[in-house]
XYZ file of N, CA, C and O in Angstrom:
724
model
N 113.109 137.728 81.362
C 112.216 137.962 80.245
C 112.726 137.273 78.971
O 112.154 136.433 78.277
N 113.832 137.780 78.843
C 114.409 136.933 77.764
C 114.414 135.302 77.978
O 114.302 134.788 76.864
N 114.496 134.374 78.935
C 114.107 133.169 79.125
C 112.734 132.836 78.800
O 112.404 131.760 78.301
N 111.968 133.748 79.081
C 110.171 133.193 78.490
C 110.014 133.424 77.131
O 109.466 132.491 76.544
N 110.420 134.676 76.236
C 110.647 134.710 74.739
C 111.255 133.593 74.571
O 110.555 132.933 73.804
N 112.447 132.843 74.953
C 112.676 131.990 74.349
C 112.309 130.481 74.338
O 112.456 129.716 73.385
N 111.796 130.182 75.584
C 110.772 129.371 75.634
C 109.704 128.975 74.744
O 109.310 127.895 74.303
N 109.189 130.766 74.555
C 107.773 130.614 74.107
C 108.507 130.141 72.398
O 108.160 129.000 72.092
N 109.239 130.696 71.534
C 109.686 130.664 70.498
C 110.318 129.274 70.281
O 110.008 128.738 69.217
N 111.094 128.636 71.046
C 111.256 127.094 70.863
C 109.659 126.246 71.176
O 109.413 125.203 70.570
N 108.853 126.724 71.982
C 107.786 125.415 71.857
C 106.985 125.884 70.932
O 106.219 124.922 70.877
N 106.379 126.995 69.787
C 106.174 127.593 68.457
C 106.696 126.360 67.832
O 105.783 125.661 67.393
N 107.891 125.870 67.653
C 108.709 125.288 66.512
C 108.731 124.111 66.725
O 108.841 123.370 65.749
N 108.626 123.481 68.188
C 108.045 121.747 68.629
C 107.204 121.478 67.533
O 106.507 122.197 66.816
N 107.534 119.764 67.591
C 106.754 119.274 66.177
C 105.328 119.549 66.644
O 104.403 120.059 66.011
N 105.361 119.115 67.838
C 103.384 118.859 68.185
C 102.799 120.471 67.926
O 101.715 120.647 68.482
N 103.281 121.564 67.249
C 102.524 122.488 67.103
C 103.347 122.989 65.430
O 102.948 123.970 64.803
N 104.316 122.244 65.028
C 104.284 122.718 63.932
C 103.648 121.882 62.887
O 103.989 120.705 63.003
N 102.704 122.141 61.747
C 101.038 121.474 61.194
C 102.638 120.559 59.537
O 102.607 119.465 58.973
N 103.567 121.607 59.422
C 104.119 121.019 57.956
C 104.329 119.169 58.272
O 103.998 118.214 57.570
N 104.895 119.214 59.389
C 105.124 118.034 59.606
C 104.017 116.714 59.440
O 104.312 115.549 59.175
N 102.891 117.190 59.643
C 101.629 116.267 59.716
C 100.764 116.343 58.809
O 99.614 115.956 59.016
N 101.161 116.865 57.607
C 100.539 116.690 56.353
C 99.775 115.616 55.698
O 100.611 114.968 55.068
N 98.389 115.003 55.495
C 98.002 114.308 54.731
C 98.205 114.380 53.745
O 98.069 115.418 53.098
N 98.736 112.931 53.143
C 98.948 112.610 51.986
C 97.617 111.927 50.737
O 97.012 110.857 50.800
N 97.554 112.643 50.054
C 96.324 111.687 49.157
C 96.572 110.317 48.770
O 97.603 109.870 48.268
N 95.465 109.676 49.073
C 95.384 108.255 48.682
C 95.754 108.349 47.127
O 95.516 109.306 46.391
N 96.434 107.065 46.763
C 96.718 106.752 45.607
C 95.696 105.796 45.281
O 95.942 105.504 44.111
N 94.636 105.108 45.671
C 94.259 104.134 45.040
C 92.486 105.108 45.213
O 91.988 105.166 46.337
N 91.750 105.769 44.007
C 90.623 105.986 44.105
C 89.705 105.352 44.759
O 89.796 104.130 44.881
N 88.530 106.134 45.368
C 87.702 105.804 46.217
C 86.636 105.722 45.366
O 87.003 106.379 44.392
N 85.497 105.295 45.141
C 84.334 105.319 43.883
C 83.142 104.872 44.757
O 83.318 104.227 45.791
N 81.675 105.310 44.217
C 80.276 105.067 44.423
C 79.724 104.484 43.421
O 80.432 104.892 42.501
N 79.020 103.873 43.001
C 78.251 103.271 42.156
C 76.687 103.089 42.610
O 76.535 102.241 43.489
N 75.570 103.711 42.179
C 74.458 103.607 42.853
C 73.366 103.197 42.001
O 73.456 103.540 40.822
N 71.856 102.209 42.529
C 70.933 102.291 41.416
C 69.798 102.572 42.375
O 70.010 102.517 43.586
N 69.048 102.759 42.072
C 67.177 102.884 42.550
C 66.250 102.209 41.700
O 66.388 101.778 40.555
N 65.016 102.201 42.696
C 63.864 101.748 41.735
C 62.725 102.105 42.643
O 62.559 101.564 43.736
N 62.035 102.931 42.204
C 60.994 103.541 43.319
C 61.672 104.328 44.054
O 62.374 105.292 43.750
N 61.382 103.782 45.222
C 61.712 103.932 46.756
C 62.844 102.983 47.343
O 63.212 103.085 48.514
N 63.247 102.273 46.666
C 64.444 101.250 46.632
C 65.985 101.961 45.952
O 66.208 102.342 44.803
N 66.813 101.950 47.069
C 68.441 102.950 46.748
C 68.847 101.866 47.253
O 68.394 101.245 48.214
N 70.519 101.433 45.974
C 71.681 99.918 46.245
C 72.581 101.485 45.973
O 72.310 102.296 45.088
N 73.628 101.603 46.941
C 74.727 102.231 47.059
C 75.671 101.640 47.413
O 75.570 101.105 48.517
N 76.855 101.491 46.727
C 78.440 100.664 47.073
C 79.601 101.277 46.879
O 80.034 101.732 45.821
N 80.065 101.277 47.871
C 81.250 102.259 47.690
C 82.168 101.335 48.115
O 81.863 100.380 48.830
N 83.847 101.681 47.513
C 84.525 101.036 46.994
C 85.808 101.977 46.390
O 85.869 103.113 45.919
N 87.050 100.628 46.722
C 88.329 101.371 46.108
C 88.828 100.837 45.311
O 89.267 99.705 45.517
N 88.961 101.511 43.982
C 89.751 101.032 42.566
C 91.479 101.067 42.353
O 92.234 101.998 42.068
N 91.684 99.868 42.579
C 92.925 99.481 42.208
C 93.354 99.347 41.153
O 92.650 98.771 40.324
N 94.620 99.808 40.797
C 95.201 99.665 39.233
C 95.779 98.685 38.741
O 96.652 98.280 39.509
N 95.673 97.850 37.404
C 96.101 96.818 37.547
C 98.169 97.567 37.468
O 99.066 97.445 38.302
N 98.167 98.005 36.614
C 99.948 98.732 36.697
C 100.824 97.607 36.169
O 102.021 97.517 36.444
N 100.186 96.787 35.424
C 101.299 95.540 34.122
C 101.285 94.428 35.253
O 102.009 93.449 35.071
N 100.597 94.494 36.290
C 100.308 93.373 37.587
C 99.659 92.186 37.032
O 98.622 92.348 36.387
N 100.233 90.786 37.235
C 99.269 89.828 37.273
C 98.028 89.862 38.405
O 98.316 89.830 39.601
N 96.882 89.915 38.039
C 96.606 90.307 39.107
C 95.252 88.956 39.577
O 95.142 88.854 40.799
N 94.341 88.038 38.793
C 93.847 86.597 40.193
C 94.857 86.080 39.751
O 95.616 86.359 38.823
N 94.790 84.895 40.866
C 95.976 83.749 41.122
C 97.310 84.478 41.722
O 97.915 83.796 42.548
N 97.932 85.941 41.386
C 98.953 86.434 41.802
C 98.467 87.408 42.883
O 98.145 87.029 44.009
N 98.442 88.343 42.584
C 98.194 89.869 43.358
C 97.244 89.647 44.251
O 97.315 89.923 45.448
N 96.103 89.016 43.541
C 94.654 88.511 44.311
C 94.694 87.139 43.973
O 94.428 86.544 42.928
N 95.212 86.645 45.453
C 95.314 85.020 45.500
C 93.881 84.263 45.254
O 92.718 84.575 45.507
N 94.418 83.278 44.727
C 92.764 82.096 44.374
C 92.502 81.465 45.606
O 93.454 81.082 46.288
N 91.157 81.279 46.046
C 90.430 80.751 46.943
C 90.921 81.518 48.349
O 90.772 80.878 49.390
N 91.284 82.359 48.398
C 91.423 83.205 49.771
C 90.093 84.479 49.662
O 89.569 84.863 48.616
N 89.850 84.843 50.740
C 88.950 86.003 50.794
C 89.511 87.601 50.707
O 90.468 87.992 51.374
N 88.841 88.346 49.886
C 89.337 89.300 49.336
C 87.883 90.534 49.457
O 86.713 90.405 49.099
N 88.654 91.767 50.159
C 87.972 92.717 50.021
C 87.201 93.097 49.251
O 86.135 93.463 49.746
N 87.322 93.186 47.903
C 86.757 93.350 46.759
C 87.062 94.419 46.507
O 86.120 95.097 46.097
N 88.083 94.960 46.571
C 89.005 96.333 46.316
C 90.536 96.623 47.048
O 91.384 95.811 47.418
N 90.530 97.939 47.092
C 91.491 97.487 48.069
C 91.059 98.883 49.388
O 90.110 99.667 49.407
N 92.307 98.690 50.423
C 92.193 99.328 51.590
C 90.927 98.814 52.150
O 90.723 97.600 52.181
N 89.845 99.880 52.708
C 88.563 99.839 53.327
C 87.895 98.507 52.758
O 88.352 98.325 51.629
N 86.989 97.509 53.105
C 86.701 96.497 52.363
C 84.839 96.955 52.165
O 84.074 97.185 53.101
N 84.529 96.978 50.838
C 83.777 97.425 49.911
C 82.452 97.339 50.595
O 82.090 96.253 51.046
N 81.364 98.876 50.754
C 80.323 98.433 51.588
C 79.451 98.382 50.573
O 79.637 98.914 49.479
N 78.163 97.540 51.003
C 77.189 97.782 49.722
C 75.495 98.504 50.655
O 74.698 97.608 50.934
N 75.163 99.593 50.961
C 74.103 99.805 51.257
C 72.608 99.796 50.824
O 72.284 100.681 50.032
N 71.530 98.807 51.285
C 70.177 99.196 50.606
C 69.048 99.732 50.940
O 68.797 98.876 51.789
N 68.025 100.522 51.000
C 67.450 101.243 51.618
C 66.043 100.059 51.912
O 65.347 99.950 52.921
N 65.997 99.443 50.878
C 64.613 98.301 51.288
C 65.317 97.002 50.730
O 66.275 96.899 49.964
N 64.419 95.889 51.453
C 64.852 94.750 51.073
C 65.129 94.746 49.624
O 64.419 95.322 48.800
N 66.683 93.759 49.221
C 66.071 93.319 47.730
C 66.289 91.558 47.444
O 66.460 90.724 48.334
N 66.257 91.417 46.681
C 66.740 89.623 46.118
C 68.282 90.005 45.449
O 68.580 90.970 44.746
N 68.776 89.356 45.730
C 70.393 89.108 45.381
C 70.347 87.476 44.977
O 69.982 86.569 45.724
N 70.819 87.350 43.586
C 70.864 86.284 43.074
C 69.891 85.621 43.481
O 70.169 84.484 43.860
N 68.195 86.122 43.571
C 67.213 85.001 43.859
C 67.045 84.826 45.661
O 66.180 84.165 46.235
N 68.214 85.676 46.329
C 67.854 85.374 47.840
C 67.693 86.746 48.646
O 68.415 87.741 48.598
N 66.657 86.537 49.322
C 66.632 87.948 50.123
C 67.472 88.854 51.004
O 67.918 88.254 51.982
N 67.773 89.996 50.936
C 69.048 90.335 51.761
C 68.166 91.451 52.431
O 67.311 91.731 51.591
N 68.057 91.897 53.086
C 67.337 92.781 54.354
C 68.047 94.017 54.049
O 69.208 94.098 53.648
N 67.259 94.945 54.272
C 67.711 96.917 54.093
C 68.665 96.710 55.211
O 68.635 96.002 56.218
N 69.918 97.939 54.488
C 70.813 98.028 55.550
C 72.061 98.077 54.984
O 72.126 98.399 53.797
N 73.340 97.755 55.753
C 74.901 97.869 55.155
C 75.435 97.005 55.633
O 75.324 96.552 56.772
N 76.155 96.655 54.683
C 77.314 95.052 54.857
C 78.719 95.532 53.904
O 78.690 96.436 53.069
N 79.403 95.062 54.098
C 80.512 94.538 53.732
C 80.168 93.989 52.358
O 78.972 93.815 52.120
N 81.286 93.621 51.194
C 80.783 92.588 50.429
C 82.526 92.196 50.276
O 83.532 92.897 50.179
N 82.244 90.477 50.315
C 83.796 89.768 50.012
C 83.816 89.061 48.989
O 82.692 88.748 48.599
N 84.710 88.660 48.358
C 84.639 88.116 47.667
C 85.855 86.785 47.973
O 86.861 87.010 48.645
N 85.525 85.229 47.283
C 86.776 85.145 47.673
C 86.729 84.438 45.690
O 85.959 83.521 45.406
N 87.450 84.933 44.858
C 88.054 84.717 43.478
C 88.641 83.054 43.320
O 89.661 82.640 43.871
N 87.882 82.375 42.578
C 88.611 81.344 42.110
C 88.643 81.113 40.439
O 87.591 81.572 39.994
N 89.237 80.723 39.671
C 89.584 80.210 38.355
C 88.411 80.215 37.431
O 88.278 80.826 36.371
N 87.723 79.543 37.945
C 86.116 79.549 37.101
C 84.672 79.833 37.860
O 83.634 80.059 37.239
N 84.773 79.784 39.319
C 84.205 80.460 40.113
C 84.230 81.264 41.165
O 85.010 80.655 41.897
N 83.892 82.265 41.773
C 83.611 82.997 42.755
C 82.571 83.128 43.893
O 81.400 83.510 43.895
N 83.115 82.833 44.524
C 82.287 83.156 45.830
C 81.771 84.426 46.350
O 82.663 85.106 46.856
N 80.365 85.063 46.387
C 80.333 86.569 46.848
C 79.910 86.616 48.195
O 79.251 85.638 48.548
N 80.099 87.429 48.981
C 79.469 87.206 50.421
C 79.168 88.874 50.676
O 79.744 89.862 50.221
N 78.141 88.757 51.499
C 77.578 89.773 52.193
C 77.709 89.479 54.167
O 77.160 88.693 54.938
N 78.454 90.285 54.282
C 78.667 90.225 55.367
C 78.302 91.132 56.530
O 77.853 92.238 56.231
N 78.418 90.852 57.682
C 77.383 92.205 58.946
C 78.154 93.170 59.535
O 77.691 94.098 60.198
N 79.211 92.998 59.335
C 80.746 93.563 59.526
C 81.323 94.662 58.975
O 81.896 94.580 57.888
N 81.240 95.798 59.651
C 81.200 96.886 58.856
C 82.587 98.133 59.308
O 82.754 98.227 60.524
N 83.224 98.745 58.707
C 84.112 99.620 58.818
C 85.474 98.486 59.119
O 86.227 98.608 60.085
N 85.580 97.478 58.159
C 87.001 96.779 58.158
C 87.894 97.418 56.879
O 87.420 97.989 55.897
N 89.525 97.128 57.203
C 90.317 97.446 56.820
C 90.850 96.359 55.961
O 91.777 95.774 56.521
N 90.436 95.694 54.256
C 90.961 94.488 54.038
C 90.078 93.314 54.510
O 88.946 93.397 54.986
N 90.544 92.609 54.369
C 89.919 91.001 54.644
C 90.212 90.886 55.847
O 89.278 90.414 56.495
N 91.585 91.233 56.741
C 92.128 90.662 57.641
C 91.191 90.438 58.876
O 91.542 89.506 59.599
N 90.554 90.823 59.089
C 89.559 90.588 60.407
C 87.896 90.300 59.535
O 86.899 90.961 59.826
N 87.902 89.310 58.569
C 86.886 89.106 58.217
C 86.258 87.681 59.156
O 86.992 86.870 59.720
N 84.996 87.643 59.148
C 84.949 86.676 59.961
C 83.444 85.436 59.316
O 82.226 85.510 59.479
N 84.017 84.768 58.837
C 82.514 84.031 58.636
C 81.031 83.842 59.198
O 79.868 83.626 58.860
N 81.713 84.029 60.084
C 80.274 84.124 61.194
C 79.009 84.884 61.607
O 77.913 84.798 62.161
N 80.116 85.905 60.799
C 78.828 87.369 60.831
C 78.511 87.410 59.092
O 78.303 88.512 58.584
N 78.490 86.288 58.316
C 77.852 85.918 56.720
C 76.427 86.212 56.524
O 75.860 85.395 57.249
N 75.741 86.765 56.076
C 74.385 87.111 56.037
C 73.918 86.613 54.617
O 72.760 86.224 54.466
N 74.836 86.626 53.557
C 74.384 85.395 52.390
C 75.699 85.570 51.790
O 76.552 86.457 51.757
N 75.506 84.074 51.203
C 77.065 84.040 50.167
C 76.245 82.844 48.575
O 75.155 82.313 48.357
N 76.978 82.900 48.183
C 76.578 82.281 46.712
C 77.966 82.147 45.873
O 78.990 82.709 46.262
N 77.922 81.419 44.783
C 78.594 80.931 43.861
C 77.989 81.455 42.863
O 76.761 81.414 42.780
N 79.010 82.221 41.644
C 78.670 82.693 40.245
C 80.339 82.694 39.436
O 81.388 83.227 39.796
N 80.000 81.834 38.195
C 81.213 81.306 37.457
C 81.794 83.246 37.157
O 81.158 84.300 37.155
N 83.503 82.858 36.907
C 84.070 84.013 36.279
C 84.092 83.399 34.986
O 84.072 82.225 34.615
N 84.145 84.609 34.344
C 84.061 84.774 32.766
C 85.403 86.054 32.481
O 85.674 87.111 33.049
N 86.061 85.239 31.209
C 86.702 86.166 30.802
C 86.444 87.028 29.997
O 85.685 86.693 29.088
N 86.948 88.414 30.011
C 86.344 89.782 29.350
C 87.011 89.702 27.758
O 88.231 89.562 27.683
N 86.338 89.776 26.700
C 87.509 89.657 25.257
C 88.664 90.467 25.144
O 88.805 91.623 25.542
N 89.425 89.784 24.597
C 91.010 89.915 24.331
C 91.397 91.025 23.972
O 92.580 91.366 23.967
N 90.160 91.937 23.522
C 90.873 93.279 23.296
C 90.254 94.505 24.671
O 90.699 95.639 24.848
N 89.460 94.019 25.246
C 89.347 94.712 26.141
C 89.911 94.282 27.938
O 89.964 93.131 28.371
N 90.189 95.249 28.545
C 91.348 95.245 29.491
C 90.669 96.262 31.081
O 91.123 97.349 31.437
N 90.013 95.823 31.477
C 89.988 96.926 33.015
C 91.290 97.282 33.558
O 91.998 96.550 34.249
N 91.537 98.434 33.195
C 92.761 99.070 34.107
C 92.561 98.703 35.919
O 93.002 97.993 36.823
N 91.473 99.868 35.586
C 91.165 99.650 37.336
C 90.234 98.952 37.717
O 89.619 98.599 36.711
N 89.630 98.418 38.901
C 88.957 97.515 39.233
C 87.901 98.456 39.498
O 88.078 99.473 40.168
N 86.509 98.037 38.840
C 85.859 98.569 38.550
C 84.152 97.245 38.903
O 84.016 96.039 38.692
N 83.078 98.443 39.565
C 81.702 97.873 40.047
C 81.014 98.745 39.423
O 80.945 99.946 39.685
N 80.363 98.032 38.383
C 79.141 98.572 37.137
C 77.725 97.805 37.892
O 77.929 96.847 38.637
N 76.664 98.167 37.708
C 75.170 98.276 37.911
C 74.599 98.711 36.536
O 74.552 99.940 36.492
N 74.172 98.159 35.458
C 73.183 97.628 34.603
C 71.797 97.489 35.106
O 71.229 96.405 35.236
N 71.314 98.578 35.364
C 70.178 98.325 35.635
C 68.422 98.725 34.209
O 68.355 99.715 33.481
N 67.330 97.566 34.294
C 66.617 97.583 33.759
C 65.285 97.495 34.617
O 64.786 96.444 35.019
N 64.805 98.740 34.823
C 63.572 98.927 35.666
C 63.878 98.212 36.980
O 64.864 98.614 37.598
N 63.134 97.162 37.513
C 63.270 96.572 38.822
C 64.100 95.580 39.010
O 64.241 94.934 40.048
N 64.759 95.429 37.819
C 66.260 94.264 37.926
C 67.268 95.084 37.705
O 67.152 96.188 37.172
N 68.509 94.488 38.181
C 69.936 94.851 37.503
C 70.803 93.635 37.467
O 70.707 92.452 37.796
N 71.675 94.415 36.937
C 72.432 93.100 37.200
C 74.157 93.895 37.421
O 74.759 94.723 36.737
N 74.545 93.108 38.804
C 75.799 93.643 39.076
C 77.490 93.199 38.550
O 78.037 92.118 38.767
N 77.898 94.028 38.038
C 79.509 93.792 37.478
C 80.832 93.711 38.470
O 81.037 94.514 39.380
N 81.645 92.660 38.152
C 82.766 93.168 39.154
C 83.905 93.115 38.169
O 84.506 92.050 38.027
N 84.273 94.266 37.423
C 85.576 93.788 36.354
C 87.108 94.717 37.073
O 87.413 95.683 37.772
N 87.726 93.503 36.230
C 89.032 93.837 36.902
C 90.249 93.169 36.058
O 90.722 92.074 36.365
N 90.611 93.785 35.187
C 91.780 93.219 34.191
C 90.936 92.609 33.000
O 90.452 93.225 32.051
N 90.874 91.319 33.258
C 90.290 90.554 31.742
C 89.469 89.670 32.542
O 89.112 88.690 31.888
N 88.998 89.685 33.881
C 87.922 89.384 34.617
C 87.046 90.062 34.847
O 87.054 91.263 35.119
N 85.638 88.877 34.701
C 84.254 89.379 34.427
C 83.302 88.796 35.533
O 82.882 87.682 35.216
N 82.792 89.311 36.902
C 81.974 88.142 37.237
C 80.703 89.032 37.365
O 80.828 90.257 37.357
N 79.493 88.447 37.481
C 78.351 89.383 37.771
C 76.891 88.513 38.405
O 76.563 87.472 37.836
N 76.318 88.871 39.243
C 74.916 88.185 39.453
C 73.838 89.579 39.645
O 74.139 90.771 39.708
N 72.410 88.879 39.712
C 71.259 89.905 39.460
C 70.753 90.259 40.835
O 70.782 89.642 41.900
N 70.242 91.542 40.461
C 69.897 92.460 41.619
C 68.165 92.554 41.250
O 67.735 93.259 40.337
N 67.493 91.900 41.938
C 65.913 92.589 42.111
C 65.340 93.457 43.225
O 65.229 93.107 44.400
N 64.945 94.781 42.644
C 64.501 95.494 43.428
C 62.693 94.686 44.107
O 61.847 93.994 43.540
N 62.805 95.286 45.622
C 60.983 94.911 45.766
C 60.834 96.394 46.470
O 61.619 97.296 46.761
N 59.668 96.211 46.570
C 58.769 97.230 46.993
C 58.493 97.460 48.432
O 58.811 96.763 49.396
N 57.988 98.322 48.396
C 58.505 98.643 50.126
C 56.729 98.208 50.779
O 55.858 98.911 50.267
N 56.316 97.349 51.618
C 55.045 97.093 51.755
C 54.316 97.946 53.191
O 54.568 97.770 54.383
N 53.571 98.678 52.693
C 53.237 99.835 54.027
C 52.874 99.363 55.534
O 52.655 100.202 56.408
């Protein structure tokens, strides 16, 4: 008897049943939503804000002309409930990915078909559903994005989308359409 008490009392204390050991830890880098509508038309993007933390952060942290999550960890989804125009081109209801790849005076944005990636690392061109070119602009000298941050400006059936991040500014326009019965 005393051999099964003690049995039972050592496998109690085995890691695979003791919970302290397997504690989740909270993410350090915030998770964020940003959403707009128009009608019957919902743009939802969710996304993780990185700090800049005294970091150089394009050309260093976020290398130039490589492809980049557009945050960090999970790589940034953008969901729409009806078609809309993105920079003038049609993008179909639904969820993608969005990449970016950061250069000096321009940026590349991509919408991609590729969904639940970790980072860029398994990004794949092939599954591209639209990409475009829009110049970066720098943000004035007294203002500073800590964290990397996706603003939506929206005005009735347009918006126009933000991607700031330190003393970088890039943005192109969002037209909502209508859903046709």
């Amino acid at each position: 008897m005393k051999l099964l008490v003690s049995v039972f009392i050592l496998a109690l204390h085995s890691p695979q049943f003791s919970s302290a050991q397997n504690i989740l830890k909270p993410r350090t880098i915030a998770l964020a939503m940003v959403t707009a509508h128009f009608k019957s038309a919902y743009l939802k993007i969710t996304y993780s804000q990185p700090q800049k933390n005294n970091r150089e952060i394009f050309g260093k942290l976020v290398p130039f002309d490589q492809v980049w999550q557009t945050g960090a960890n999970e790589a940034t989804e953008i969901t729409t409930t009806n078609d809309i125009l993105i920079n003038g081109t049609s993008l179909k209801a639904g969820t993608y990915s969005l990449f970016t790849i950061p250069g000096k005076e321009k940026w590349t944005i991509i919408f991609n078909s590729d969904l639940g990636l970790w980072g860029a690392y398994n990004y794949n061109s092939n599954t591209d559903v639209l990409r475009f070119e829009v110049p970066s602009k720098t943000i004035p000298e007294n203002a500073v994005f800590e964290l990397f941050t996706i603003r939506i400006d929206q005005k009735t059936d347009t918006a126009e989308l933000f991607l700031l991040w330190d003393k970088t500014q890039v943005s192109f326009p969002i037209q909502f359409t209508e859903s046709k019965p």
